[in-house]
Amino acid sequence: MRKVTGLWMAVCLALLVLGLRWHPLWGAALAVGGCAGSSRFLSARPGRRARRFAGRPDGAELAAVMEAADRELKQLRLYADRIADRRTRDAAAALADIGGRVYDELCRRPERIPSAGRLLAARLDAAGQLLIRYAAYQEAGLRTPEVLEFQRRVRGTLPGQRADLERQLARLRSSPETGSGEADQETGERLPEPEAGACGTGIRSCCQ
């Protein structure tokens, strides 16, 4: 967060000084103020989430689990918007939508968070990692057979991941008395991975 804040401050200052030709002192003051406001906004939600569970002995654990799920959900939505292929983008957006509904349901059923919340975060992370790779290949302009096959397999996988979340949501709503356990276990479906050589030069880090 500190690196992002510092970078944002530098960008703001450069735009104000060079683009608008403001005096450096005025530009610096406004950049610092804008940065402080942005940091306060970004850190506000975790505080509210912690207060939501403050009355429970396991409140800190629940808040941490839901923070992780929220972070993965934001990442999924961010990369879904970057996908150029409409079919893939729509499938990713639908997956993010049902993920948000599972998240909201867990907020109403905190006793299910320890197991179901971690499962939600894991599923959102798995989908998000696929979209990060998909977007990286897309934005690098890679069109190798391996990349095209990977992207095709992602398109075929997203509906199944959405169905997993829909089943999880149905279980949460229909069996609120069920504790963590078999009802919250993953299906074990294997997610697609890029084939060897799919990264190409200059984008190998996305395959790590």
Coordinates of N, CA, C and O in Angstrom, one line a residue, residues 18-114:
L18 N 3.5 19.7 -14.4 CA 3.9 19.7 -15.8 C 2.6 20.0 -16.7 O 2.7 20.8 -17.6
G19 N 1.6 19.3 -16.3 CA 0.4 19.4 -17.2 C -0.4 20.7 -17.0 O -0.7 21.4 -17.9
L20 N -0.6 21.1 -15.7 CA -1.4 22.3 -15.4 C -0.4 23.5 -15.1 O -0.9 24.6 -14.9
R21 N 0.9 23.2 -15.1 CA 1.9 24.3 -14.8 C 1.6 25.0 -13.5 O 1.7 26.2 -13.4
W22 N 1.3 24.2 -12.5 CA 1.1 24.7 -11.1 C 2.5 24.9 -10.5 O 3.5 24.2 -10.9
H23 N 2.6 25.8 -9.5 CA 3.8 25.9 -8.7 C 4.1 24.6 -8.0 O 3.1 24.0 -7.4
P24 N 5.3 24.1 -7.9 CA 5.6 22.8 -7.3 C 5.1 22.7 -5.8 O 4.7 21.6 -5.4
L25 N 5.1 23.8 -5.1 CA 4.6 23.7 -3.7 C 3.1 23.5 -3.6 O 2.7 22.7 -2.8
W26 N 2.4 24.2 -4.5 CA 0.9 24.0 -4.5 C 0.6 22.6 -5.0 O -0.3 21.9 -4.5
G27 N 1.3 22.2 -6.0 CA 1.1 20.8 -6.5 C 1.4 19.7 -5.5 O 0.6 18.8 -5.3
A28 N 2.5 19.9 -4.7 CA 2.8 18.9 -3.7 C 1.8 18.9 -2.6 O 1.4 17.8 -2.1
A29 N 1.3 20.1 -2.2 CA 0.3 20.1 -1.2 C -1.0 19.4 -1.6 O -1.6 18.6 -0.8
L30 N -1.4 19.6 -2.8 CA -2.7 19.0 -3.3 C -2.5 17.5 -3.5 O -3.3 16.7 -3.2
A31 N -1.3 17.1 -4.0 CA -1.0 15.7 -4.1 C -1.0 14.9 -2.8 O -1.6 13.8 -2.7
V32 N -0.4 15.6 -1.8 CA -0.4 14.9 -0.4 C -1.8 14.8 0.1 O -2.2 13.8 0.6
G33 N -2.6 15.9 -0.1 CA -4.0 15.8 0.4 C -4.8 14.8 -0.3 O -5.6 14.0 0.3
G34 N -4.7 14.7 -1.6 CA -5.4 13.7 -2.4 C -5.0 12.3 -2.0 O -5.8 11.4 -1.9
C35 N -3.7 12.1 -1.8 CA -3.2 10.8 -1.4 C -3.7 10.4 0.0 O -4.1 9.2 0.2
A36 N -3.7 11.3 0.9 CA -4.3 11.0 2.2 C -5.7 10.6 2.2 O -6.2 9.7 2.8
G37 N -6.5 11.3 1.4 CA -7.9 11.0 1.2 C -8.1 9.6 0.6 O -9.0 8.8 1.0
S38 N -7.3 9.3 -0.4 CA -7.4 8.0 -1.1 C -7.1 6.9 -0.1 O -7.7 5.9 -0.1
S39 N -6.0 7.1 0.6 CA -5.6 6.0 1.6 C -6.6 5.8 2.6 O -6.9 4.7 3.0
R40 N -7.3 6.9 3.1 CA -8.3 6.7 4.1 C -9.5 6.0 3.5 O -10.1 5.2 4.2
F41 N -9.8 6.3 2.3 CA -11.0 5.6 1.7 C -10.7 4.1 1.5 O -11.6 3.3 1.8
L42 N -9.5 3.8 1.0 CA -9.2 2.4 0.8 C -9.1 1.6 2.1 O -9.3 0.4 2.1
S43 N -8.7 2.2 3.2 CA -8.6 1.5 4.4 C -9.8 1.5 5.3 O -9.9 0.9 6.3
A44 N -10.9 2.2 4.8 CA -12.1 2.3 5.6 C -12.9 1.0 5.7 O -13.4 0.7 6.8
R45 N -13.0 0.3 4.7 CA -13.8 -0.9 4.7 C -13.4 -2.0 5.7 O -14.2 -2.5 6.4
P46 N -12.0 -2.3 5.7 CA -11.6 -3.3 6.7 C -12.0 -2.9 8.1 O -12.3 -3.7 8.9
G47 N -11.9 -1.6 8.5 CA -12.3 -1.1 9.8 C -13.8 -1.4 10.1 O -14.2 -1.9 11.1
R48 N -14.7 -1.1 9.1 CA -16.1 -1.4 9.3 C -16.4 -2.9 9.4 O -17.2 -3.3 10.1
R49 N -15.6 -3.7 8.6 CA -15.8 -5.1 8.7 C -15.4 -5.6 10.0 O -16.1 -6.5 10.6
A50 N -14.3 -5.1 10.6 CA -13.9 -5.6 11.9 C -14.9 -5.2 13.0 O -15.2 -6.0 13.9
R51 N -15.5 -4.0 12.8 CA -16.5 -3.6 13.8 C -17.8 -4.5 13.7 O -18.5 -4.7 14.7
R52 N -18.1 -5.0 12.5 CA -19.2 -5.8 12.3 C -19.2 -7.1 13.2 O -20.2 -7.5 13.7
F53 N -18.0 -7.6 13.3 CA -17.8 -8.9 14.1 C -17.2 -8.6 15.5 O -16.7 -9.5 16.1
A54 N -17.2 -7.3 15.9 CA -16.5 -7.0 17.2 C -17.1 -7.7 18.4 O -16.4 -7.9 19.4
G55 N -18.4 -8.0 18.3 CA -19.0 -8.6 19.5 C -18.8 -10.1 19.6 O -19.2 -10.7 20.6
R56 N -18.0 -10.7 18.7 CA -17.8 -12.2 18.7 C -16.4 -12.5 19.2 O -15.5 -11.7 18.9
P57 N -16.2 -13.6 19.9 CA -14.9 -13.9 20.4 C -13.9 -14.2 19.2 O -12.7 -14.1 19.3
D58 N -14.5 -14.7 18.1 CA -13.7 -15.0 16.9 C -13.8 -13.9 15.9 O -13.6 -14.1 14.7
G59 N -14.1 -12.7 16.3 CA -14.4 -11.6 15.4 C -13.2 -11.2 14.5 O -13.3 -10.9 13.3
A60 N -12.0 -11.3 15.1 CA -10.8 -10.9 14.3 C -10.5 -12.0 13.2 O -10.2 -11.6 12.1
E61 N -10.8 -13.2 13.5 CA -10.6 -14.3 12.5 C -11.6 -14.1 11.3 O -11.3 -14.2 10.2
L62 N -12.9 -13.8 11.7 CA -13.9 -13.7 10.7 C -13.6 -12.5 9.8 O -13.8 -12.5 8.6
A63 N -13.2 -11.4 10.4 CA -12.9 -10.2 9.6 C -11.7 -10.4 8.7 O -11.8 -10.0 7.5
A64 N -10.7 -11.2 9.1 CA -9.6 -11.5 8.2 C -10.0 -12.4 7.1 O -9.6 -12.2 5.9
V65 N -10.9 -13.4 7.3 CA -11.4 -14.3 6.2 C -12.2 -13.5 5.2 O -12.0 -13.6 4.0
M66 N -13.0 -12.6 5.7 CA -13.9 -11.8 4.8 C -13.1 -10.7 4.1 O -13.4 -10.4 2.9
E67 N -12.0 -10.2 4.7 CA -11.1 -9.3 4.0 C -10.5 -10.0 2.8 O -10.3 -9.4 1.7
A68 N -10.0 -11.2 3.0 CA -9.4 -12.0 1.9 C -10.3 -12.2 0.8 O -10.0 -12.1 -0.4
A69 N -11.6 -12.6 1.1 CA -12.6 -12.9 0.1 C -12.9 -11.6 -0.6 O -13.1 -11.6 -1.9
D70 N -13.0 -10.5 0.1 CA -13.3 -9.2 -0.5 C -12.2 -8.8 -1.5 O -12.4 -8.3 -2.6
R71 N -10.9 -9.0 -1.1 CA -9.8 -8.7 -1.9 C -9.8 -9.5 -3.2 O -9.6 -8.9 -4.3
E72 N -10.1 -10.8 -3.1 CA -10.2 -11.6 -4.3 C -11.3 -11.2 -5.2 O -11.2 -11.3 -6.4
L73 N -12.5 -10.8 -4.6 CA -13.6 -10.4 -5.4 C -13.3 -9.2 -6.2 O -13.7 -9.1 -7.4
K74 N -12.6 -8.2 -5.6 CA -12.3 -7.0 -6.3 C -11.3 -7.3 -7.4 O -11.5 -6.7 -8.5
Q75 N -10.4 -8.2 -7.2 CA -9.4 -8.5 -8.3 C -10.2 -9.2 -9.4 O -9.9 -8.9 -10.6
L76 N -11.1 -10.1 -9.1 CA -11.8 -10.8 -10.2 C -12.6 -9.8 -11.0 O -12.6 -9.8 -12.2
R77 N -13.3 -8.8 -10.4 CA -14.1 -7.8 -11.1 C -13.2 -6.9 -11.9 O -13.5 -6.6 -13.1
L78 N -12.0 -6.6 -11.4 CA -11.1 -5.7 -12.1 C -10.6 -6.4 -13.4 O -10.7 -5.7 -14.5
Y79 N -10.2 -7.6 -13.3 CA -9.7 -8.3 -14.6 C -10.8 -8.7 -15.5 O -10.6 -8.8 -16.7
A80 N -12.0 -9.0 -14.9 CA -13.1 -9.3 -15.8 C -13.4 -8.1 -16.8 O -13.7 -8.4 -18.0
D81 N -13.3 -6.9 -16.3 CA -13.6 -5.8 -17.1 C -12.5 -5.6 -18.2 O -12.7 -4.8 -19.2
R82 N -11.3 -6.2 -18.0 CA -10.3 -6.0 -19.0 C -10.3 -7.0 -20.1 O -9.5 -6.9 -21.1
I83 N -11.1 -8.0 -20.0 CA -11.2 -9.0 -21.1 C -11.9 -8.5 -22.3 O -13.0 -8.0 -22.2
A84 N -11.3 -8.6 -23.5 CA -11.8 -8.1 -24.7 C -12.9 -9.0 -25.3 O -13.9 -8.5 -25.8
D85 N -12.7 -10.3 -25.2 CA -13.7 -11.2 -25.7 C -15.0 -11.1 -24.9 O -15.0 -11.4 -23.7
R86 N -16.1 -10.8 -25.6 CA -17.3 -10.6 -24.9 C -17.9 -11.8 -24.2 O -18.3 -11.7 -23.0
R87 N -17.8 -13.0 -24.8 CA -18.3 -14.2 -24.1 C -17.5 -14.4 -22.8 O -18.1 -14.7 -21.8
T88 N -16.2 -14.3 -22.9 CA -15.4 -14.5 -21.7 C -15.6 -13.4 -20.6 O -15.8 -13.7 -19.4
R89 N -15.7 -12.2 -21.1 CA -16.0 -11.1 -20.2 C -17.3 -11.3 -19.4 O -17.5 -11.1 -18.2
D90 N -18.4 -11.6 -20.2 CA -19.7 -11.8 -19.6 C -19.7 -13.0 -18.6 O -20.3 -12.9 -17.5
A91 N -19.0 -14.1 -19.0 CA -18.9 -15.2 -18.0 C -18.2 -14.8 -16.8 O -18.6 -15.2 -15.7
A92 N -17.1 -14.0 -16.9 CA -16.3 -13.6 -15.7 C -17.2 -12.7 -14.9 O -17.1 -12.7 -13.6
A93 N -17.9 -11.8 -15.5 CA -18.8 -10.8 -14.8 C -19.9 -11.6 -14.0 O -20.2 -11.2 -12.9
A94 N -20.4 -12.6 -14.6 CA -21.5 -13.4 -14.0 C -20.9 -14.2 -12.8 O -21.5 -14.3 -11.7
L95 N -19.7 -14.6 -12.9 CA -19.0 -15.3 -11.8 C -18.7 -14.4 -10.7 O -19.0 -14.7 -9.5
A96 N -18.3 -13.2 -11.0 CA -18.1 -12.2 -9.9 C -19.4 -11.8 -9.2 O -19.4 -11.6 -8.0
D97 N -20.5 -11.7 -10.0 CA -21.8 -11.4 -9.4 C -22.2 -12.4 -8.4 O -22.6 -12.1 -7.3
I98 N -22.1 -13.7 -8.8 CA -22.5 -14.8 -7.8 C -21.6 -14.8 -6.7 O -22.0 -15.1 -5.5
G99 N -20.3 -14.5 -6.9 CA -19.4 -14.5 -5.8 C -19.7 -13.4 -4.8 O -19.6 -13.6 -3.6
G100 N -20.2 -12.2 -5.3 CA -20.6 -11.2 -4.4 C -21.8 -11.6 -3.6 O -22.0 -11.2 -2.5
R101 N -22.7 -12.3 -4.2 CA -23.9 -12.8 -3.5 C -23.6 -13.8 -2.4 O -24.1 -13.8 -1.3
V102 N -22.6 -14.7 -2.7 CA -22.1 -15.6 -1.6 C -21.5 -14.8 -0.5 O -21.7 -15.0 0.7
Y103 N -20.7 -13.8 -0.9 CA -20.1 -12.9 0.1 C -21.1 -12.2 1.0 O -21.0 -12.3 2.3
D104 N -22.1 -11.7 0.4 CA -23.2 -11.0 1.2 C -23.9 -12.0 2.1 O -24.3 -11.7 3.3
E105 N -24.1 -13.2 1.6 CA -24.8 -14.2 2.4 C -24.0 -14.6 3.6 O -24.5 -14.8 4.7
L106 N -22.7 -14.7 3.4 CA -21.8 -15.0 4.5 C -21.8 -13.9 5.6 O -21.6 -14.2 6.8
C107 N -21.9 -12.7 5.2 CA -21.9 -11.6 6.1 C -23.2 -11.7 7.0 O -23.1 -11.3 8.2
R108 N -24.2 -12.3 6.5 CA -25.4 -12.5 7.3 C -25.4 -13.8 8.1 O -26.2 -14.0 9.0
R109 N -24.4 -14.7 7.8 CA -24.3 -16.0 8.5 C -22.9 -16.2 9.0 O -22.1 -17.0 8.4
P110 N -22.4 -15.4 9.9 CA -21.0 -15.4 10.3 C -20.5 -16.7 10.8 O -19.3 -17.0 10.8
E111 N -21.5 -17.6 11.3 CA -21.0 -18.9 11.8 C -20.5 -19.8 10.7 O -19.8 -20.7 10.9
R112 N -20.8 -19.4 9.4 CA -20.3 -20.2 8.3 C -19.0 -19.7 7.7 O -18.4 -20.3 6.8
I113 N -18.6 -18.5 8.2 CA -17.4 -17.9 7.6 C -16.1 -18.7 7.7 O -15.4 -18.8 6.7
P114 N -15.8 -19.3 8.8 CA -14.5 -19.9 8.9 C -14.2 -21.0 7.8 O -13.1 -21.0 7.3

